Coordinates of C-alpha atoms in Angstrom, one line a residue:
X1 CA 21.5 57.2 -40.0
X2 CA 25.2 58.5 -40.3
X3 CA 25.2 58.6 -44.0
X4 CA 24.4 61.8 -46.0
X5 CA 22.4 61.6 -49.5
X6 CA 23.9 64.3 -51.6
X7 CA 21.5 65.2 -54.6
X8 CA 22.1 64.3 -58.0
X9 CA 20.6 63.4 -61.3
X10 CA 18.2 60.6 -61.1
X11 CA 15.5 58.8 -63.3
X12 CA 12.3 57.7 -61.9
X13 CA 11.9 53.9 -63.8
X14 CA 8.8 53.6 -62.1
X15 CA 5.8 54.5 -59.4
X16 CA 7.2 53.5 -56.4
X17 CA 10.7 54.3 -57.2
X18 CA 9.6 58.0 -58.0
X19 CA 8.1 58.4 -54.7
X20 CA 11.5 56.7 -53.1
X21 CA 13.1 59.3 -55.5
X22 CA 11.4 62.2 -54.3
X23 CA 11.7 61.7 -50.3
X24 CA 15.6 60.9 -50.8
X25 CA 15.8 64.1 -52.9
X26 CA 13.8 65.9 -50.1
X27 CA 16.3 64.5 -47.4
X28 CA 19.8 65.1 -49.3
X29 CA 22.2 68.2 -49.5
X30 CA 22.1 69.7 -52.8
X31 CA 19.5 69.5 -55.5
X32 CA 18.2 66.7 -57.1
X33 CA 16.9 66.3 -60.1
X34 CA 14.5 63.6 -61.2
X35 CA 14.0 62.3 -64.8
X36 CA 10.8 61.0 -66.4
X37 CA 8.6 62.0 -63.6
X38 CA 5.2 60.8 -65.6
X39 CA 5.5 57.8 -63.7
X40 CA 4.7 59.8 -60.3
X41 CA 2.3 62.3 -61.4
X42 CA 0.2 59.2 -62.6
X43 CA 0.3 57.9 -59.4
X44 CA 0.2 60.6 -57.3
X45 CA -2.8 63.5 -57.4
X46 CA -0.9 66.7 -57.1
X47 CA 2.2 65.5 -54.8
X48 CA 3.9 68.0 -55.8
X49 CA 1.4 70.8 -54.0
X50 CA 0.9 68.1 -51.5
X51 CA 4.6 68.7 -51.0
X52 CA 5.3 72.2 -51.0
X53 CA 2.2 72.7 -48.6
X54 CA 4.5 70.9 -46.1
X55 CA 7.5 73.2 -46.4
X56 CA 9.5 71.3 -49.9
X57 CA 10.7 73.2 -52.1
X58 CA 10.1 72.0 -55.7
X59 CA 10.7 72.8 -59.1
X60 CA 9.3 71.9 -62.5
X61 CA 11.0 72.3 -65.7
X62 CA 9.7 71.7 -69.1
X63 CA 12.0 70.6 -71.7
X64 CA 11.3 71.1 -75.1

């Protein structure tokens, strides 16, 4: 549609919200960052390399 997503900081409160959080991120301008994303990699087998395989660019970042 007409309306641009424009990354930002998100939290992932669940599985399916993850994934909705993921593809969004993927579509908007900008980064976006996703919070408390054990809720998708216990969902999803390797999404991430699923992902990239297809052209995303993603990054992990471990916080202490």
């Amino acid at each position: 549609g007409p309306t641009k997503l424009y990354g930002d900081k998100v939290t992932a409160t669940d599985l399916r919200c993850g994934a909705s959080l993921v593809i969004a991120g993927l579509i908007a301008e900008g980064t976006t960052e996703i919070h408390d994303i054990y809720h998708i990699d216990r969902g999803y087998d390797d999404l991430t390399g699923k992902l990239e395989r297809c052209g995303a660019h993603i990054y992990r970042e471990m916080i202490d």
